[in-house]
Short mmCIF file of C-alpha atoms in Angstrom, two decimals:
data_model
loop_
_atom_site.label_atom_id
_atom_site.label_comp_id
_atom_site.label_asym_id
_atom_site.label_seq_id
_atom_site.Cartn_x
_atom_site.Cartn_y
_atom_site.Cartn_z
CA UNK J 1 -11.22 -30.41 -15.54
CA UNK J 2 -14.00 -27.76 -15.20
CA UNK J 3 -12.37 -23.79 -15.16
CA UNK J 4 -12.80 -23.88 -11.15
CA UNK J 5 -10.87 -27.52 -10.52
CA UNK J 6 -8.38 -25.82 -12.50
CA UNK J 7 -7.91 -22.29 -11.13
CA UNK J 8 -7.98 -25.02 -7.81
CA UNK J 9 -5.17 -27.06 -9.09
CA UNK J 10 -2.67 -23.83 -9.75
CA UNK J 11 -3.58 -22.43 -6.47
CA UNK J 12 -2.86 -25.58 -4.28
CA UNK J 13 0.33 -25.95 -6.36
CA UNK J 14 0.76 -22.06 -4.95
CA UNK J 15 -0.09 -23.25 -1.64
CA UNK J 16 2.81 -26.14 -1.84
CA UNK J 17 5.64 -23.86 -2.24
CA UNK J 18 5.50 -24.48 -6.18
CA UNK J 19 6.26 -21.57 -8.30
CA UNK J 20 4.03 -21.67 -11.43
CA UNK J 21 5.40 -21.48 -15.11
CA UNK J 22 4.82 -18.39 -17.66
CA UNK J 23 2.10 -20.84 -19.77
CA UNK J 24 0.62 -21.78 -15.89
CA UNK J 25 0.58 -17.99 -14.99
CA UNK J 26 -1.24 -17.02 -17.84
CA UNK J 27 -3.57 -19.62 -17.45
CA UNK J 28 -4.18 -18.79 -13.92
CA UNK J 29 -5.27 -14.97 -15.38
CA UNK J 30 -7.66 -16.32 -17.50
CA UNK J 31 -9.47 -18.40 -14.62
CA UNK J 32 -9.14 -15.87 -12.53
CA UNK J 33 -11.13 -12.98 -15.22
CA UNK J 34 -13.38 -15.78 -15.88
CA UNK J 35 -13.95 -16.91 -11.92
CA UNK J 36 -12.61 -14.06 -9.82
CA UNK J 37 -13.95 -14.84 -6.64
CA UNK J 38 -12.66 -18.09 -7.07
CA UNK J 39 -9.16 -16.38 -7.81
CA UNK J 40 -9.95 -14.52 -4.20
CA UNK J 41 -10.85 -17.15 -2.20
CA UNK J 42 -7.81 -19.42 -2.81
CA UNK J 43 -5.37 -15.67 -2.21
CA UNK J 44 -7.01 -15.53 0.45
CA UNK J 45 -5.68 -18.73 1.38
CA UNK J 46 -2.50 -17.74 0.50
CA UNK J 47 -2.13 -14.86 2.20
CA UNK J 48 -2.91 -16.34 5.05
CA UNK J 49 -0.46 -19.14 4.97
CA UNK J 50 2.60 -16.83 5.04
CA UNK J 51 1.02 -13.19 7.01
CA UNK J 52 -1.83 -14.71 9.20
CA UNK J 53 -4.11 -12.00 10.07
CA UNK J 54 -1.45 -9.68 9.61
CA UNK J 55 -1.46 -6.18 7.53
CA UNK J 56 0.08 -3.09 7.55
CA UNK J 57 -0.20 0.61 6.52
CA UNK J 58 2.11 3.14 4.68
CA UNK J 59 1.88 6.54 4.06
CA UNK J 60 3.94 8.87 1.15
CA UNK J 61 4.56 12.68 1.33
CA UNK J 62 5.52 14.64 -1.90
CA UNK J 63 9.39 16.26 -1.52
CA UNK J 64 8.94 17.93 -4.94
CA UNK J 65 5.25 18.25 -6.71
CA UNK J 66 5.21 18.94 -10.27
CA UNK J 67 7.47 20.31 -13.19
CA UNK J 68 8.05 16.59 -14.49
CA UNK J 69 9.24 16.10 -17.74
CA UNK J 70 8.54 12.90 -18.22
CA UNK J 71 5.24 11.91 -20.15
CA UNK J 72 3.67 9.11 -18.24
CA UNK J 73 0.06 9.33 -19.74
CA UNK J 74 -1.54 8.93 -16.47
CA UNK J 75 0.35 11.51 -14.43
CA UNK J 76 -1.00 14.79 -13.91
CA UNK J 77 2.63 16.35 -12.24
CA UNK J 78 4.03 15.83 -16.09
CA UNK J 79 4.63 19.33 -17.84
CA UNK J 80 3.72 17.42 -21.21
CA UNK J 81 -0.13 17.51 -19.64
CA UNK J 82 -0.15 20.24 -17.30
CA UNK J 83 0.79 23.66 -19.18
CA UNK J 84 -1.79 26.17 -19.24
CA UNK J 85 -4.36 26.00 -22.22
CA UNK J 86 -4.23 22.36 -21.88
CA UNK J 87 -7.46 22.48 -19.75
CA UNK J 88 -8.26 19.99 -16.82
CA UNK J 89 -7.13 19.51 -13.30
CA UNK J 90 -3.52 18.37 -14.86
CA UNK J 91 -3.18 22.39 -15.50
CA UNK J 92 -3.64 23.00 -11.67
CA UNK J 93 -0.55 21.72 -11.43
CA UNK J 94 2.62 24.19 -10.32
CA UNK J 95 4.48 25.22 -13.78
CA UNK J 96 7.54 25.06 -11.48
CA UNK J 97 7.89 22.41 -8.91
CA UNK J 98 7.35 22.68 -5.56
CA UNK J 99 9.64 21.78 -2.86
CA UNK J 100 7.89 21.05 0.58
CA UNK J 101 10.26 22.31 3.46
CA UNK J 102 11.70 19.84 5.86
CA UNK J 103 8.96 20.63 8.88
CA UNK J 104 6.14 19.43 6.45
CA UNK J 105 8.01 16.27 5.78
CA UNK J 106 8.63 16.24 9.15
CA UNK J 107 5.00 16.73 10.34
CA UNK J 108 3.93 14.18 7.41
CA UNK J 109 6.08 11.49 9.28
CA UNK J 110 4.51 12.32 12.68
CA UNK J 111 1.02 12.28 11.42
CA UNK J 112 1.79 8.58 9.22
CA UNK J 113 3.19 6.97 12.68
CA UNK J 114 -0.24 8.21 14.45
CA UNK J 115 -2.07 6.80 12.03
CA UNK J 116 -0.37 3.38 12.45
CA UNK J 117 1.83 3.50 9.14
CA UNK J 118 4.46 1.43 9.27
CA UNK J 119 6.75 3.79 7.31
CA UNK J 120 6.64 7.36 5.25
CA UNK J 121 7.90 7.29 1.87
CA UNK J 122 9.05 10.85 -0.17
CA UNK J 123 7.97 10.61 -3.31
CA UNK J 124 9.84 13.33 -6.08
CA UNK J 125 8.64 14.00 -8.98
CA UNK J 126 11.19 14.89 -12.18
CA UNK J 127 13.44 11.85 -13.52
CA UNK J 128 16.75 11.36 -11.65
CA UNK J 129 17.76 13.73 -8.42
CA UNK J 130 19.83 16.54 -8.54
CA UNK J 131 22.64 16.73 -5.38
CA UNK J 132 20.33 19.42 -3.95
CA UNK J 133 17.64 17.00 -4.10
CA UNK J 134 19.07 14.56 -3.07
CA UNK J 135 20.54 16.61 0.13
CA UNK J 136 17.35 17.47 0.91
CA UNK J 137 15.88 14.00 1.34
CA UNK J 138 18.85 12.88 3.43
CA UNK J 139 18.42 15.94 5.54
CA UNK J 140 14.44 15.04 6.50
CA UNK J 141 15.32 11.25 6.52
CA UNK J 142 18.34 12.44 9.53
CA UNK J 143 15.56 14.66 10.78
CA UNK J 144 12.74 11.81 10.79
CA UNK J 145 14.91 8.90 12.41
CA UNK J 146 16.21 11.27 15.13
CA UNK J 147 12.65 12.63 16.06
CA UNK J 148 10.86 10.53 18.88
CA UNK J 149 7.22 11.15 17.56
CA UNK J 150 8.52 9.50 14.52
CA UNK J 151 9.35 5.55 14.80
CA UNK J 152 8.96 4.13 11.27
CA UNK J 153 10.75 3.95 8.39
CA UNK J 154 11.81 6.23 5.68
CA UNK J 155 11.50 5.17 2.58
CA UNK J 156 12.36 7.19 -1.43
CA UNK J 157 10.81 7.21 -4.63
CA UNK J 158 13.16 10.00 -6.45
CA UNK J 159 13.07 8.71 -10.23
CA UNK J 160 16.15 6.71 -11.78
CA UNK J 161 19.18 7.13 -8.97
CA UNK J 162 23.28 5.95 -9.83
CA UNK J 163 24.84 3.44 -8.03
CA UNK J 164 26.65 5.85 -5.93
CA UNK J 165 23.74 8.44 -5.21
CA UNK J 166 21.83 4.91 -4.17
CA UNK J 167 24.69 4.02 -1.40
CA UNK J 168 24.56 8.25 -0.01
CA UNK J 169 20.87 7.17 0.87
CA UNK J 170 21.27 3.54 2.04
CA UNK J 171 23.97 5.40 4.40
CA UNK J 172 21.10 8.09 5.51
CA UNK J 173 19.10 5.70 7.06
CA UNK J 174 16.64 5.36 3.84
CA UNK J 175 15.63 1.40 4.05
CA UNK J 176 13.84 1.32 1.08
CA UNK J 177 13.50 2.49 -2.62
CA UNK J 178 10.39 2.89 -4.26
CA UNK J 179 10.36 2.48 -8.17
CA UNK J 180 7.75 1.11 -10.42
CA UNK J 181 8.26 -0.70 -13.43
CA UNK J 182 4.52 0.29 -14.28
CA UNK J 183 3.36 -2.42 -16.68
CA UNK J 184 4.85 -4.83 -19.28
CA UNK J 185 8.25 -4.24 -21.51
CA UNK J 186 5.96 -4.85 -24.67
CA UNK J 187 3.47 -2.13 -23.22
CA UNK J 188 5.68 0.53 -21.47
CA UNK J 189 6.37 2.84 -24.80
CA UNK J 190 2.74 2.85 -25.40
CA UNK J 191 2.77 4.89 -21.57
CA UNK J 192 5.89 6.84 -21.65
CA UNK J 193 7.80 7.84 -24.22
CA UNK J 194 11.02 9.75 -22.46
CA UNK J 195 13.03 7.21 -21.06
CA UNK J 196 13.20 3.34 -21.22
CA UNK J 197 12.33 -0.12 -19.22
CA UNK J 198 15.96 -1.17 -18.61
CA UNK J 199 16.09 2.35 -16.69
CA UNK J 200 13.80 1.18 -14.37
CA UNK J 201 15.68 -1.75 -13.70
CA UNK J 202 19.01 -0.24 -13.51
CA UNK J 203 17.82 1.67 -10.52
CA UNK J 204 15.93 -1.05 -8.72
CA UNK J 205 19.09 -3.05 -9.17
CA UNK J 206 21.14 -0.05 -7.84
CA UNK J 207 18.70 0.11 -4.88
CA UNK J 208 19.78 -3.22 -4.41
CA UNK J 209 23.15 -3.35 -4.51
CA UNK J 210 23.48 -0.34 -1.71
CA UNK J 211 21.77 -2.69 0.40
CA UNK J 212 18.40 -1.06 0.07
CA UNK J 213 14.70 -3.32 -0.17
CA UNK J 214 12.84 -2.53 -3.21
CA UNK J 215 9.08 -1.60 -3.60
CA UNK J 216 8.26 -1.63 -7.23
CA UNK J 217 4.70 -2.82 -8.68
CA UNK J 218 2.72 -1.17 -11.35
CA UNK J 219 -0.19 0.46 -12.62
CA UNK J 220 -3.35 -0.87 -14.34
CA UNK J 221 -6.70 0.26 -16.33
CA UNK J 222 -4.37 2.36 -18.25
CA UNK J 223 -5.41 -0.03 -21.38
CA UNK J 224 -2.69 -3.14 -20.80
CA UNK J 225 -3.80 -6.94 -21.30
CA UNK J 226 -4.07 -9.47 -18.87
CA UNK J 227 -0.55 -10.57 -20.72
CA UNK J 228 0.84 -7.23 -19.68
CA UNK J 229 -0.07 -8.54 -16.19
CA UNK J 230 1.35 -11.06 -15.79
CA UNK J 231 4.51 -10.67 -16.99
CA UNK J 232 4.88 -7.42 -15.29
CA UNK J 233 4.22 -10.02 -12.57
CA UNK J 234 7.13 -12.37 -13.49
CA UNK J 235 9.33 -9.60 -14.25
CA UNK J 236 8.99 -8.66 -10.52
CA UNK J 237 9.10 -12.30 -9.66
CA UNK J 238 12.46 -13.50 -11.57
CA UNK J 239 14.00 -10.14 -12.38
CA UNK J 240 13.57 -7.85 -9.84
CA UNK J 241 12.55 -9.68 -6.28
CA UNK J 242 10.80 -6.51 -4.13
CA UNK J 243 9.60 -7.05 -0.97
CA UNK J 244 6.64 -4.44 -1.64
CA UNK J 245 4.79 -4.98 -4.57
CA UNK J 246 2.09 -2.03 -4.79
CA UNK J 247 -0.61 -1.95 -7.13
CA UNK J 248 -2.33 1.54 -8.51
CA UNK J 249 -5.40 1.59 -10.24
CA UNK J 250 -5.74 4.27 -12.82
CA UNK J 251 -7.50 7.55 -11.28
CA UNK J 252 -8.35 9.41 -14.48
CA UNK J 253 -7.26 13.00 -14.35
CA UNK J 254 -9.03 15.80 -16.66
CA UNK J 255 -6.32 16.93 -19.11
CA UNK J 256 -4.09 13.63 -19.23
CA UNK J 257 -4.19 11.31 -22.22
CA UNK J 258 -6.26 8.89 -20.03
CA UNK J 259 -8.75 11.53 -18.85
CA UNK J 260 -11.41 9.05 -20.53
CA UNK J 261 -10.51 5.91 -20.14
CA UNK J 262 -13.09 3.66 -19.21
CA UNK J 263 -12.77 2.39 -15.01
CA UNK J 264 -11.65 -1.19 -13.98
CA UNK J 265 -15.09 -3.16 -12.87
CA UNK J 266 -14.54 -3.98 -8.76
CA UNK J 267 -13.92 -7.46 -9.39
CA UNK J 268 -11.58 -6.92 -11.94
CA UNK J 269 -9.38 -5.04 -9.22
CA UNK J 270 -10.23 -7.80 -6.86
CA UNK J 271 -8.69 -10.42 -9.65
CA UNK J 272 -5.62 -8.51 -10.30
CA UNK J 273 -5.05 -8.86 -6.86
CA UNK J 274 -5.49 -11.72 -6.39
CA UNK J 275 -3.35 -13.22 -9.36
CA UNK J 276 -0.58 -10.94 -8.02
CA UNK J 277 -1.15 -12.92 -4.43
CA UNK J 278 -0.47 -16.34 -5.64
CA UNK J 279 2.38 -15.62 -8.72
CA UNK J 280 4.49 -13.45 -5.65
CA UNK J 281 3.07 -15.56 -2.84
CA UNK J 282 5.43 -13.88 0.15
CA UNK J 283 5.39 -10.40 -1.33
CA UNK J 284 3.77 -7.50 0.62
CA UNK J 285 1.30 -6.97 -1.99
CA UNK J 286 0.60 -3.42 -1.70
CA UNK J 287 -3.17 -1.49 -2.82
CA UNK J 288 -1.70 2.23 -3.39
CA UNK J 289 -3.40 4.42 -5.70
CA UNK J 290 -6.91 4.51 -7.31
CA UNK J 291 -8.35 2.44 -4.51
CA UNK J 292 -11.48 4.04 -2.88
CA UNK J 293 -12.67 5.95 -6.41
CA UNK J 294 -12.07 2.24 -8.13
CA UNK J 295 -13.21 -0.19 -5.39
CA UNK J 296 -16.01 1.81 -3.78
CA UNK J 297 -17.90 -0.70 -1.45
CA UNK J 298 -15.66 -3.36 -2.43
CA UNK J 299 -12.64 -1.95 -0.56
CA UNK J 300 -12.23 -4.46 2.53
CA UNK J 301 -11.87 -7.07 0.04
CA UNK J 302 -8.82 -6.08 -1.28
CA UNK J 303 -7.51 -7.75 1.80
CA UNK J 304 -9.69 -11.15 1.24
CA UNK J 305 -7.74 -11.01 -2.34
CA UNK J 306 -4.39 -11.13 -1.37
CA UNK J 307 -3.50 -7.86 -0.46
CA UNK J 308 -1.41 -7.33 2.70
CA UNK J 309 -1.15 -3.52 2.90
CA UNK J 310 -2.88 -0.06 2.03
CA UNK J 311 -1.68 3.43 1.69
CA UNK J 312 -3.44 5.20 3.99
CA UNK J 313 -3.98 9.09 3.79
CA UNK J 314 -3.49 11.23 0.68
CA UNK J 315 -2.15 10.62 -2.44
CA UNK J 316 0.54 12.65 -4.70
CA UNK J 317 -1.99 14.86 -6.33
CA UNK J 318 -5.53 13.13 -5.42
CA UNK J 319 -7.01 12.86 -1.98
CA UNK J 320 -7.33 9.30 -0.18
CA UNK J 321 -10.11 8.30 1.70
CA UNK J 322 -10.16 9.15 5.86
CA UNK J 323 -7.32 7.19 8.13
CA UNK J 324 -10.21 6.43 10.69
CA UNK J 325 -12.05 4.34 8.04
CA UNK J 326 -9.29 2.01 7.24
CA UNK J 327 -8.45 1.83 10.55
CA UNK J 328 -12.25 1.03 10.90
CA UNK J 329 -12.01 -1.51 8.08
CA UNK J 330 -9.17 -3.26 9.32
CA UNK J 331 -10.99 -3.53 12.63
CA UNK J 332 -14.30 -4.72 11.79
CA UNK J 333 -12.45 -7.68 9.53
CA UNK J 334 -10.64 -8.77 12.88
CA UNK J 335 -7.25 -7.91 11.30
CA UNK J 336 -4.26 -6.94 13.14
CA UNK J 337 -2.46 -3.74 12.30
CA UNK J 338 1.39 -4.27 12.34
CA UNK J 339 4.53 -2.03 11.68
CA UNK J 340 6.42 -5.21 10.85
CA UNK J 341 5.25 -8.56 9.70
CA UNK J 342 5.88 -11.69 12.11
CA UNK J 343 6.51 -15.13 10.71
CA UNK J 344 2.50 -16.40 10.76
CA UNK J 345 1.78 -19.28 13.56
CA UNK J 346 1.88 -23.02 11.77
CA UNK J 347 -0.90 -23.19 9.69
CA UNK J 348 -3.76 -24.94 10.69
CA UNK J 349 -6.08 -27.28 8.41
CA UNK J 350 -8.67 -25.14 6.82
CA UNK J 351 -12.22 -25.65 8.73
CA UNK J 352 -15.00 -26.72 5.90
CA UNK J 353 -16.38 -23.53 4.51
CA UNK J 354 -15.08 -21.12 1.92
CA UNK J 355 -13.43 -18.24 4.50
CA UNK J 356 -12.18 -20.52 6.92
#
């Protein structure tokens, strides 16, 4: 079989409810870098099947900015990268971290539900909580669900969280836990140094267990393989099970290891995506970070890929592009905006043509 009947046989198995092997995965990768608007066309496909014309925004707001100690090479709030003499915007960064009162989390939320975000997520930096931390996120999470300009969810990203401090926010009202395994095991101590993979996992399964759903994806262009891909990919498919899978694309920042690493073409982006779509066929496959400074013109077609929501607004310590525009995007691709996903109508046979 030619490279397209192939990528074509994977992708119908996809479409069957078949759940492709490591060797098929990795053979799907290298069809898709090889053909990657095949790869989108049959995602698209696929994400059609199980969302329709559905897709939905998010929004994050920072709780605590800075101070981290961790050393994830492509994070500017890490005090490895920012310290002054270091140079770059990484040394804009506050040498102490800064803790946004509960009105601005508050006013976040209200602004994210009048954009059409499904749910606000606060994002800490630093590696685990402390109980004041952690008080403080349960006190803006009471604050958010009780306030009626605010109707979506609340959702954490605090660092690695016990089993215990995972059940206080389950019992606040915080539905889901955001945690990224990043990249591959093989690959991860080539990006951070200070703590380990089975960390990551720990938490997610903690997250879990306190009866919390799990967003957890990764971050590429940071120099991993399409290997690291995928089995970042199956890791989240047979190990971890999120509901949101986001996906970052490295945003170089002056002053961080990977101030000069060389930017993912469009279509690789587009690819990524689009494997993601048909190895975690029902996931919410997420575009978060990196998007409009990696896609450019190629945005909408994150959506054509796979991809069932965006982040919308700003990002932890980089701007996003203008709410009005995605909601302009979504529009003008005759896309519905939800704040929860519907079980699709039956699907219908596909009309002859390659976007029917």
């Amino acid at each position: 079989m030619s490279q397209t009947q192939t990528l074509a046989h994977l992708a119908q198995a996809v479409l069957d409810g078949e759940s492709l092997s490591a060797e098929q995965a990795m053979r799907l990768a290298e069809l898709a870098a090889a053909e990657p608007w095949e790869a989108v066309f049959w995602a698209h496909r696929v994400r059609r099947k199980h969302f329709g014309n559905q897709v939905r925004f998010c929004s994050i707001v920072p709780g605590r900015l800075g101070a981290c100690p961790e050393d994830c090479k492509w994070c500017a709030q890490s005090l490895a990268w920012s310290r002054p003499g270091k140079g770059g915007a990484a040394e804009a960064m506050p040498s102490k971290p800064r803790v946004a009162p509960r009105q601005e989390i508050l006013d976040a939320a209200q602004a994210a539900w009048q954009n059409g975000a499904a749910c606000i997520g606060i994002v800490n930096s630093g590696r685990r909580p402390s109980a004041r931390d952690l008080a403080a996120v349960v006190d803006a999470a009471a604050a958010i669900q009780s306030d009626k300009a605010c109707g979506g969810g609340v959702c954490a990203s605090l660092g690695a969280i016990t089993p215990d401090q995972a059940r206080l926010l389950a019992q606040a009202g915080v539905r889901r836990y955001h945690h990224n395994l990043e990249t591959s095991r093989a690959f991860f101590p080539s990006m951070v140094t200070t703590h380990r993979y089975e960390e990551r996992l720990a938490t997610l399964a903690a997250a879990r267990s306190a009866g919390m759903s799990l967003c957890c994806g990764g971050i590429f262009g940071v120099g991993e393989t399409w290997a690291d891909r995928v089995e970042l990919a199956l890791t989240l498919r047979d190990e971890v099970g999120p509901e949101v899978v986001p996906l970052n694309f490295l945003h170089p920042i002056p002053g961080t290891p990977l101030e000069h690493a060389s930017p993912l073409p469009p279509t690789e982006i587009l690819a990524i995506i689009a494997v993601y779509r048909l190895l975690l066929p029902t996931a919410d496959i997420k575009v978060a970070g990196g998007r409009s400074v990696n896609l450019r013109d190629l945005q909408s077609w994150i959506f054509h890929a796979g991809a069932t929501s965006v982040m919308v607004g700003n990002y932890l310590t980089t701007p996003g592009r203008e709410v009005p525009a995605d909601r302009q995007m979504v529009q003008d691709l005759g896309l519905t905006l939800v704040k929860a996903f519907q079980p699709p109508p039956a699907e219908r046979p596909v009309p002859q043509g390659r976007w029917g």
